[in-house]
XYZ file of C-alpha atoms in Angstrom:
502
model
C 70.102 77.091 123.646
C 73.436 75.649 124.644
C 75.501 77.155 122.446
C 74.129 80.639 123.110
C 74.705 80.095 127.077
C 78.325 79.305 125.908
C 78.700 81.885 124.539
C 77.725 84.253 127.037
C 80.059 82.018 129.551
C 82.999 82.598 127.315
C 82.435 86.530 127.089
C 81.432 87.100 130.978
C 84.561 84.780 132.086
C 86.776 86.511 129.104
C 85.632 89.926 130.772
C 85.844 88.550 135.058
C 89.546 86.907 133.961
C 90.766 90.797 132.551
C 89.267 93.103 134.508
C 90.440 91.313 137.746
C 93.704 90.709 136.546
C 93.265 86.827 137.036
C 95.129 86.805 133.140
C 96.461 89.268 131.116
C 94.488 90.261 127.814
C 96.904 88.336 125.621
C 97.038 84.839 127.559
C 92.752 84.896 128.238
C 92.256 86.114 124.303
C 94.099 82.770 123.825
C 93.302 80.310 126.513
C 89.468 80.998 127.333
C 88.033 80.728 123.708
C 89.653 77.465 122.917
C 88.654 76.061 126.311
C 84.702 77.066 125.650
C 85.328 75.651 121.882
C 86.652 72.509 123.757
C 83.716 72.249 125.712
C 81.025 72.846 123.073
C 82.299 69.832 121.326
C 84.679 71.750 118.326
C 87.571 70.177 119.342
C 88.091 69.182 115.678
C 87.232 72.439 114.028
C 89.170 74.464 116.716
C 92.496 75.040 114.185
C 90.900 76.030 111.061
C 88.693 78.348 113.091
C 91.819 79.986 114.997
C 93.840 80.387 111.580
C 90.756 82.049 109.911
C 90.341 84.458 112.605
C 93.784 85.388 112.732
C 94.092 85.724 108.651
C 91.392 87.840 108.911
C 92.910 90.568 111.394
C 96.596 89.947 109.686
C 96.227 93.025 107.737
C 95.656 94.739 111.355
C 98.408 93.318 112.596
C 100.556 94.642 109.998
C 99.003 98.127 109.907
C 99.690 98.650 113.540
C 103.494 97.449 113.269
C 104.604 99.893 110.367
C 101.937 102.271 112.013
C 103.676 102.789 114.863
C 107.273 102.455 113.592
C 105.810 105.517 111.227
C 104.790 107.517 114.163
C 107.821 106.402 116.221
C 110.179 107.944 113.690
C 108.646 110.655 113.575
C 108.327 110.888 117.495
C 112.305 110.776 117.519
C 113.114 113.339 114.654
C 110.874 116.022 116.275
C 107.949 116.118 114.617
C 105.733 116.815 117.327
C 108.048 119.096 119.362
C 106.043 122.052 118.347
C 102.974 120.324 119.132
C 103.476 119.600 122.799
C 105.194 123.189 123.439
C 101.921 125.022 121.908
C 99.923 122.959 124.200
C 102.114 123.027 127.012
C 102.265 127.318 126.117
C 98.185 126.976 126.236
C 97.860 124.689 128.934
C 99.962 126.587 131.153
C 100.124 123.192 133.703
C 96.455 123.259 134.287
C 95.652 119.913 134.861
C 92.070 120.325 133.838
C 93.528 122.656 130.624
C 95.632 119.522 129.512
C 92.925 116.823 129.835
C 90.154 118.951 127.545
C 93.166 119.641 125.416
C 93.817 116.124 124.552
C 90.090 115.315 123.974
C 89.542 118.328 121.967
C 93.034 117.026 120.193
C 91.836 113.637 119.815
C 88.929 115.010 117.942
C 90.619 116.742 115.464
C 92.753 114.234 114.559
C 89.413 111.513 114.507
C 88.435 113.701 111.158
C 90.872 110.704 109.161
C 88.313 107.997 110.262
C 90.856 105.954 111.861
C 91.062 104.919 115.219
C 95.196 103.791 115.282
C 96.287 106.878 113.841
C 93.889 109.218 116.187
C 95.907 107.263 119.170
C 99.017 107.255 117.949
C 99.206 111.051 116.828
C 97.370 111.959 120.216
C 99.059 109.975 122.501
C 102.613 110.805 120.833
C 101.365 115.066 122.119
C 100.197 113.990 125.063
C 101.477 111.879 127.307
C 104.885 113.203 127.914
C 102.683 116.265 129.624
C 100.843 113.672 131.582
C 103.930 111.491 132.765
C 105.841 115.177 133.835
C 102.757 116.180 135.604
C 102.077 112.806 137.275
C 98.361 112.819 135.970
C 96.539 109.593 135.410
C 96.877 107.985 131.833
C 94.025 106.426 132.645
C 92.297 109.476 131.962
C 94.522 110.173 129.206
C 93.364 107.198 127.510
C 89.237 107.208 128.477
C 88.979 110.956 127.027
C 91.098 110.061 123.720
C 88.932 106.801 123.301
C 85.113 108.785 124.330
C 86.465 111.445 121.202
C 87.041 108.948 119.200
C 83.929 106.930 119.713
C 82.078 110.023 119.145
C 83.500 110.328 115.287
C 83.764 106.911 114.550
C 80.436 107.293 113.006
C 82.042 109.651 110.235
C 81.092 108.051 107.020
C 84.163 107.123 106.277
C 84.845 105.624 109.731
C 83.386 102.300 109.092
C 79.758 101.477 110.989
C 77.996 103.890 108.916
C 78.889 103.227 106.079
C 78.057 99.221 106.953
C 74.712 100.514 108.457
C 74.333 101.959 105.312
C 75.209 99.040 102.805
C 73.038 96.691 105.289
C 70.035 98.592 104.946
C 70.452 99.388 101.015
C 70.103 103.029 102.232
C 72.488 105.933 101.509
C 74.721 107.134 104.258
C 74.038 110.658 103.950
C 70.549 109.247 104.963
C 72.028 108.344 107.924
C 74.589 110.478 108.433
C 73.853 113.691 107.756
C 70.561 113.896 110.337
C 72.780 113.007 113.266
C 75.377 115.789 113.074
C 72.870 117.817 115.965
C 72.941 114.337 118.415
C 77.000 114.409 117.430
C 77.387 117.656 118.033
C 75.714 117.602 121.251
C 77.679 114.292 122.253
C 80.827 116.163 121.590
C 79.839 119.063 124.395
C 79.072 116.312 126.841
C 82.842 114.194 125.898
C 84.520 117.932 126.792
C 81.914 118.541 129.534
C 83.474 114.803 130.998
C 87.347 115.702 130.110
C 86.289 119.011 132.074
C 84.922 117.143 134.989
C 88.160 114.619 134.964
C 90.532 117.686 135.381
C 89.031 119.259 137.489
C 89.464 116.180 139.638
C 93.283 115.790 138.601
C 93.801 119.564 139.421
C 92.303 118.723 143.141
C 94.174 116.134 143.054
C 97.789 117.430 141.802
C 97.303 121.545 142.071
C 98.009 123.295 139.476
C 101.749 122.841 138.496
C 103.877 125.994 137.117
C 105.915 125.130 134.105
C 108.602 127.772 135.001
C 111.370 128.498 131.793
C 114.802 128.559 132.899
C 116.636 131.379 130.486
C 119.847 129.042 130.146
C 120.377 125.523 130.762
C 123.647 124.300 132.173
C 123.840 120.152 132.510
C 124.242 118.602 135.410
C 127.436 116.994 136.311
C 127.504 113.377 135.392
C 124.347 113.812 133.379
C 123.873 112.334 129.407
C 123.895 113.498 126.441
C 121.400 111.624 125.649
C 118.486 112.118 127.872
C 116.412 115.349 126.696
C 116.681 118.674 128.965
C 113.601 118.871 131.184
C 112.879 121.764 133.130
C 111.814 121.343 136.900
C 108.192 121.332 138.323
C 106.832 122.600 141.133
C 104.607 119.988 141.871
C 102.420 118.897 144.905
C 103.122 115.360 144.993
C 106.316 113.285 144.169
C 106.503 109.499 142.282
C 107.451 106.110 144.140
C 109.675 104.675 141.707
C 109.065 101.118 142.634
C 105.803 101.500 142.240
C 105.327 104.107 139.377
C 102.254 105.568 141.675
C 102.339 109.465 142.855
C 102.071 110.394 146.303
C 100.749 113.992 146.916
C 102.725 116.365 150.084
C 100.696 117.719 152.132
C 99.981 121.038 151.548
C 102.655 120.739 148.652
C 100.560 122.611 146.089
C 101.159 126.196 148.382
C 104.807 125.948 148.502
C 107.057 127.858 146.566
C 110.096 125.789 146.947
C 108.112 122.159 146.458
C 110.580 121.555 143.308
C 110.796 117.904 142.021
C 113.271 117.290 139.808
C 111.954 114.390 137.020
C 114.645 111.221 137.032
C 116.568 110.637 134.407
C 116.785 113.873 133.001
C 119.024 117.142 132.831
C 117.613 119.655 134.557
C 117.139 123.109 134.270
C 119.195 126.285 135.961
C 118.766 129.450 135.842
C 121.805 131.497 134.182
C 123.610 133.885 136.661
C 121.493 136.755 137.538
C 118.480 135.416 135.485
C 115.209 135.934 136.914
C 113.184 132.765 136.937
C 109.524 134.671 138.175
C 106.867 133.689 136.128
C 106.173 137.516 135.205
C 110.183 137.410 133.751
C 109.190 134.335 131.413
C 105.624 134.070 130.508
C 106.844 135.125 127.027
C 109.341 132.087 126.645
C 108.403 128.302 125.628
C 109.720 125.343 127.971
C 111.924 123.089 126.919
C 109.834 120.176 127.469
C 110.120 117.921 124.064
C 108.832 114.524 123.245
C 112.033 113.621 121.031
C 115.560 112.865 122.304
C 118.388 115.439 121.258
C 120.464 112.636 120.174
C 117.855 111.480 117.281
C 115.995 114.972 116.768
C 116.010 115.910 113.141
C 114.399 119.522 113.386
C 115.830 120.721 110.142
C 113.974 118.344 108.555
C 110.773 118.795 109.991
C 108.689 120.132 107.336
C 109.902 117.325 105.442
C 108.344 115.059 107.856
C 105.337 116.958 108.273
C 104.651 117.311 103.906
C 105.538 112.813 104.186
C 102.852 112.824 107.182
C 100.350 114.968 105.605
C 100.282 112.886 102.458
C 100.147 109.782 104.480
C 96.773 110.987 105.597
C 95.444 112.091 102.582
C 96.213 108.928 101.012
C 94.666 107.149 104.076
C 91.533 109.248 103.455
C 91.280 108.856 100.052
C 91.847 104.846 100.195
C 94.593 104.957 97.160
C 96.062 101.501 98.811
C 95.678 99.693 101.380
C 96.366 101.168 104.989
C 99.117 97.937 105.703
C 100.852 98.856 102.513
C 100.741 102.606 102.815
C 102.109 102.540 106.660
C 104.529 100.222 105.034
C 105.918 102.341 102.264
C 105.746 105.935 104.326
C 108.048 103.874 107.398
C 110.113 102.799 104.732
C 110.739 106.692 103.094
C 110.456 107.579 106.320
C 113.709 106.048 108.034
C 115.957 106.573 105.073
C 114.828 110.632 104.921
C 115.934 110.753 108.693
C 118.193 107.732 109.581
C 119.515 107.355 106.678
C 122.679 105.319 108.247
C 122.215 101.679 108.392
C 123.078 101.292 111.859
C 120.926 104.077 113.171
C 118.119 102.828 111.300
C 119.034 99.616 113.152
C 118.661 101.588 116.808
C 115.679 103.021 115.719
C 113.653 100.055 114.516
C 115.189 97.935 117.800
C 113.915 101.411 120.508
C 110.386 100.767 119.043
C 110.315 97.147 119.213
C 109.111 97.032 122.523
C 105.874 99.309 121.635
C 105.610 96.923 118.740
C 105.243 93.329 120.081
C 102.864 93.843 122.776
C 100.205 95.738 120.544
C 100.989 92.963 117.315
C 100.853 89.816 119.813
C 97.213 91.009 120.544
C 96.009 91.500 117.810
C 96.835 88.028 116.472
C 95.686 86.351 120.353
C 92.218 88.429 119.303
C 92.538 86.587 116.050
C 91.778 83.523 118.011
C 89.219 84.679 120.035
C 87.303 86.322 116.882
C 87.816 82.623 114.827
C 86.278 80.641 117.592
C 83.432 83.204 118.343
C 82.635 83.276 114.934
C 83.333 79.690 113.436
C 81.279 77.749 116.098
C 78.499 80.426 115.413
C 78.747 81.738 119.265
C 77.936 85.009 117.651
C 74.416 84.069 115.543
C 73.608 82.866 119.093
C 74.264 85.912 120.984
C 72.098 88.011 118.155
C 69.111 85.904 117.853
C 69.014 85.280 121.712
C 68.571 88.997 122.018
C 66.004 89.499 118.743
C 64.109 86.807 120.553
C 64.296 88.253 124.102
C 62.304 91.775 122.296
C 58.508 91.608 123.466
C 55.642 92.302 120.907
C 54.660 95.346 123.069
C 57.760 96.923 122.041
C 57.491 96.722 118.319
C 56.621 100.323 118.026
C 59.954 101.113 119.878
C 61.794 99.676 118.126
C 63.931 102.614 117.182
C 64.761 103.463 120.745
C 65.027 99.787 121.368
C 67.579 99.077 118.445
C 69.447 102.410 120.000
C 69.932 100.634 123.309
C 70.554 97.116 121.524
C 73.590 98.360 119.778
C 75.654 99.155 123.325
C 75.769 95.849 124.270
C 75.504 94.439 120.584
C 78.934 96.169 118.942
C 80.654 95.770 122.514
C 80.085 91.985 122.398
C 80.354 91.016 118.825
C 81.701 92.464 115.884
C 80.576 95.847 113.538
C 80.393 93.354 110.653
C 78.172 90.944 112.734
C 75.842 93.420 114.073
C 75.368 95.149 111.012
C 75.064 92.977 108.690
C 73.760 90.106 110.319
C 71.705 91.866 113.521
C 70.455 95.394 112.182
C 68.215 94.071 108.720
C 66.658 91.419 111.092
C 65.547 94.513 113.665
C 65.062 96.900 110.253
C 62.005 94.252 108.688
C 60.435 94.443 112.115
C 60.058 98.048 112.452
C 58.840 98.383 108.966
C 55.863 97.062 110.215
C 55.235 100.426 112.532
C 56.289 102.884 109.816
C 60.145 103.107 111.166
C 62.124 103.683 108.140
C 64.744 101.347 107.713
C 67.450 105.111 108.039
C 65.958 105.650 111.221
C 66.982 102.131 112.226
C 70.454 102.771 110.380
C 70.510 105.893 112.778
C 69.676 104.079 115.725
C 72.357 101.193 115.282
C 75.288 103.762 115.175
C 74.530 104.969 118.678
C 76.438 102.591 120.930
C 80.101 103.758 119.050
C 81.083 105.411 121.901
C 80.954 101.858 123.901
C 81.869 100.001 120.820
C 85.869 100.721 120.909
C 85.668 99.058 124.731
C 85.177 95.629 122.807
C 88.215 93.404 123.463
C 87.152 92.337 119.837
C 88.647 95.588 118.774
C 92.170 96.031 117.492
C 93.036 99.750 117.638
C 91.836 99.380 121.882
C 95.016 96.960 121.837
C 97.213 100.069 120.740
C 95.782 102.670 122.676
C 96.127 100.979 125.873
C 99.955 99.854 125.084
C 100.892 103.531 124.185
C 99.151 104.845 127.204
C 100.988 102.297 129.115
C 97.945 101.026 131.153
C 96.562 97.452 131.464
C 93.340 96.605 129.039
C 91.045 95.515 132.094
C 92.056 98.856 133.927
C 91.031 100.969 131.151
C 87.642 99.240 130.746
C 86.385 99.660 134.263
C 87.663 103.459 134.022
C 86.052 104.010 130.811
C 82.633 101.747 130.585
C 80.210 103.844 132.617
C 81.691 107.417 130.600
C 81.535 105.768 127.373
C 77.730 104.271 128.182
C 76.820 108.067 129.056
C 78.009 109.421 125.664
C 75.779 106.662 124.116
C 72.768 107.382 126.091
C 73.355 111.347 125.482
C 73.588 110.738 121.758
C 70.409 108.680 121.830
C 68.576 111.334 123.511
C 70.110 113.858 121.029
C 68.758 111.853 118.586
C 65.629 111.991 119.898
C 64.828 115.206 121.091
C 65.954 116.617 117.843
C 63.557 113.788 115.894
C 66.727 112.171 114.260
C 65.467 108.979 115.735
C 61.660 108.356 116.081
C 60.135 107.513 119.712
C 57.266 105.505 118.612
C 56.297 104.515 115.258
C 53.035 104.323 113.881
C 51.412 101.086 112.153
């Protein structure tokens, strides 16, 4: 009984310390575990604990690093140039436009299975649109994360498959029955990226991306820093504070240009019309590479080394740390192939790098303790226990709701190996196949990638460039929705029994 109140305590202070940015992520991941292990008497135990928790997310660690120097090289030598000036071409600076475009992005990209690299490749395409615009990457980062959620049950995106290997079923038992509920979760994640534009086009207006037929540089300006063009927007940044400020009644006036800082901007040519109707044929120059490191002649290079990466990761021919290690490698000699602008690139990058890596390994912690002083068997059977007799033939919809809060406060691997069997034996007892179980314990996904026990969240928020706590209050109530839609899905289309039958 003890230990399972401390362990609550250590989650619900964890959670208070983050969310109302009493610590940051990385100093409570380290400091609040070892003080509840101190407390529970493990004083002892404590280092062996810590060093097995961070072994076992060291592969993590080094996936993300090479992961991100990967997509960072590519980033600089253009590779997803194209990318952001289709979307930008589709999007047309509707606010709502962009924000269903990067879930419906995100999804796409979620067909690999893997969290990091659906962040990473999403991110990369979208968030240059969102910092021109002045939208909310808090947004950016809850509809990337609710699409991702969605097809992290994919069979080859990890709790399925452990569902399946738990419950000695096979995962096309499992799987293939809740494409319908998926389906219908992924109309309600665009129906929620639809409602969150429309709020950031009341919000910002609708901004017109204008294409100036020349570009002349601004005196004084550099080289360096990419050609943007200038928005007509309806609200202007503090740069102290990094928040936007809307004019009033900016969004109805032609001549409410703001000029982004710190880059060149755009002129028309001498007797070049600038209307919309003279340009709605053109592409902006609006790029998510830097001229100076831009390798465009090379980019079907990059995209053949990127495409194989992926197949590779989908097929599971190596490891993911050792594949994201060889590609980088290729990767910077191909583009950089100088030493000291391989150098410059590996130093721009280390800045994205060490706040993601240094989480993962402070999570490390905070998984060894939670695990090695068996906080986590006490969270599980406290719950099992909690279930009244009278709800024994619910226990499909029960196990549904169960797995929110279960994969949110303790691991995939915990829950379904350790929570799911235990729940599985009981409903056998009402006719509830141990599948529909294995369907019911993949339903809380969508809340599942909120866990602070979950690496990729760590990367996602650092290349959205928002705090962890923020993106957790933004995100919790959409991401319980999804979950609750799915489970209804599930239901209403009989993927999931209501009541079993002794």
């Amino acid at each position: 009984m003890m230990l399972t109140v401390l362990a609550y305590s250590m989650v619900v202070v964890f959670m208070f310390l983050i969310m109302t940015k009493r610590l940051p992520a990385l100093v409570a991941l380290i400091i609040v575990p070892i003080v509840f292990g101190l407390l529970g008497g493990f004083g002892a135990q404590l280092g062996p604990m810590m060093l097995a928790g961070i072994k076992s997310l060291a592969p993590t660690g080094v996936m993300l690093m090479f992961a991100i120097l990967y997509f960072g090289i590519m980033i600089d030598a253009g590779l997803f140039d194209p990318i952001v000036r289709k979307i930008l071409q589709l999007v047309q600076g509707d606010p709502m436009k962009i924000v269903v475009g990067t879930a419906a992005l995100a999804m796409f990209v979620s067909l690999d299975g893997d969290g990091a690299t659906t962040y990473m490749i999403t991110v990369s395409a979208m968030l240059p649109l969102y910092k021109r615009l002045g939208m909310s990457r808090l947004i950016l980062a809850c509809v990337i994360m609710l699409a991702g959620g969605v097809f992290n049950i994919l069979p080859w995106g990890g709790p399925t498959a452990r569902a399946a290997s738990a419950l000695g079923v096979d995962v096309g038992e499992i799987f293939v029955p809740m494409i319908l509920p998926m389906a219908v979760t992924v109309v309600w994640v665009l129906f929620v990226a639809y409602v969150l534009g429309k709020k950031e086009r009341k919000r910002l207006g609708t901004v017109s991306l204008e294409t100036r037929v020349a570009a002349h540089q601004a005196p004084g300006a550099s080289v360096l820093k990419p050609a943007i063009v200038e928005l007509p927007v309806a609200a202007q940044m503090n740069g102290t504070t990094g928040q936007w400020a809307a004019h009033a009644g900016g969004a109805g006036l032609a001549n409410n240009i703001y000029a982004i800082p710190g880059g060149r901007t755009e002129t028309p040519a001498a007797g070049a019309s600038t209307s919309a109707s003279a340009t709605s044929g053109a592409e902006p120059d609006i790029t998510v590479s830097d001229p100076a490191t831009a390798r465009h002649r090379l980019i079907w290079v990059n995209f053949a080394l990127t495409a194989v990466l992926m197949g590779l990761l989908i097929k599971g021919i190596l490891p993911l740390p050792v594949l994201f290690m060889i590609f980088f490698a290729i990767a910077i000699m191909i583009n950089y192939p100088k030493l000291q602008d391989q150098k410059e690139r590996i130093a721009s990058h280390a800045a994205n790098v060490l706040p993601v890596v240094s989480l993962i390994f402070a999570a490390g912690i905070f998984v060894g303790i939670l695990q090695g002083t068996k906080m986590v068997d006490a969270i599980a059977l406290s719950v099992i226990a909690a279930v009244p007799t009278w709800m024994g033939p619910y226990l499909a919809i029960v196990t549904g709701f169960l797995s929110i809060p279960f994969t949110f406060f303790i691991s995939n691997d915990a829950f379904y190996f350790g929570v799911v069997p235990i729940l599985a034996k009981a409903a056998a007892v009402y006719g509830i196949s141990a599948a529909e179980i294995g369907r019911a314990s993949i339903i809380g996904q969508p809340v599942h990638l909120l866990s602070p026990l979950v690496a990729s969240t760590y990367l996602l928020v650092g290349l959205s460039e928002v705090e962890f706590g923020d993106h957790q209050r933004y995100t919790l109530l959409w991401s319980i929705t999804a979950a609750i839609v799915m489970l209804a899905a599930a239901v209403v289309f009989g993927v999931i029994p209501f009541m079993g039958h002794a």
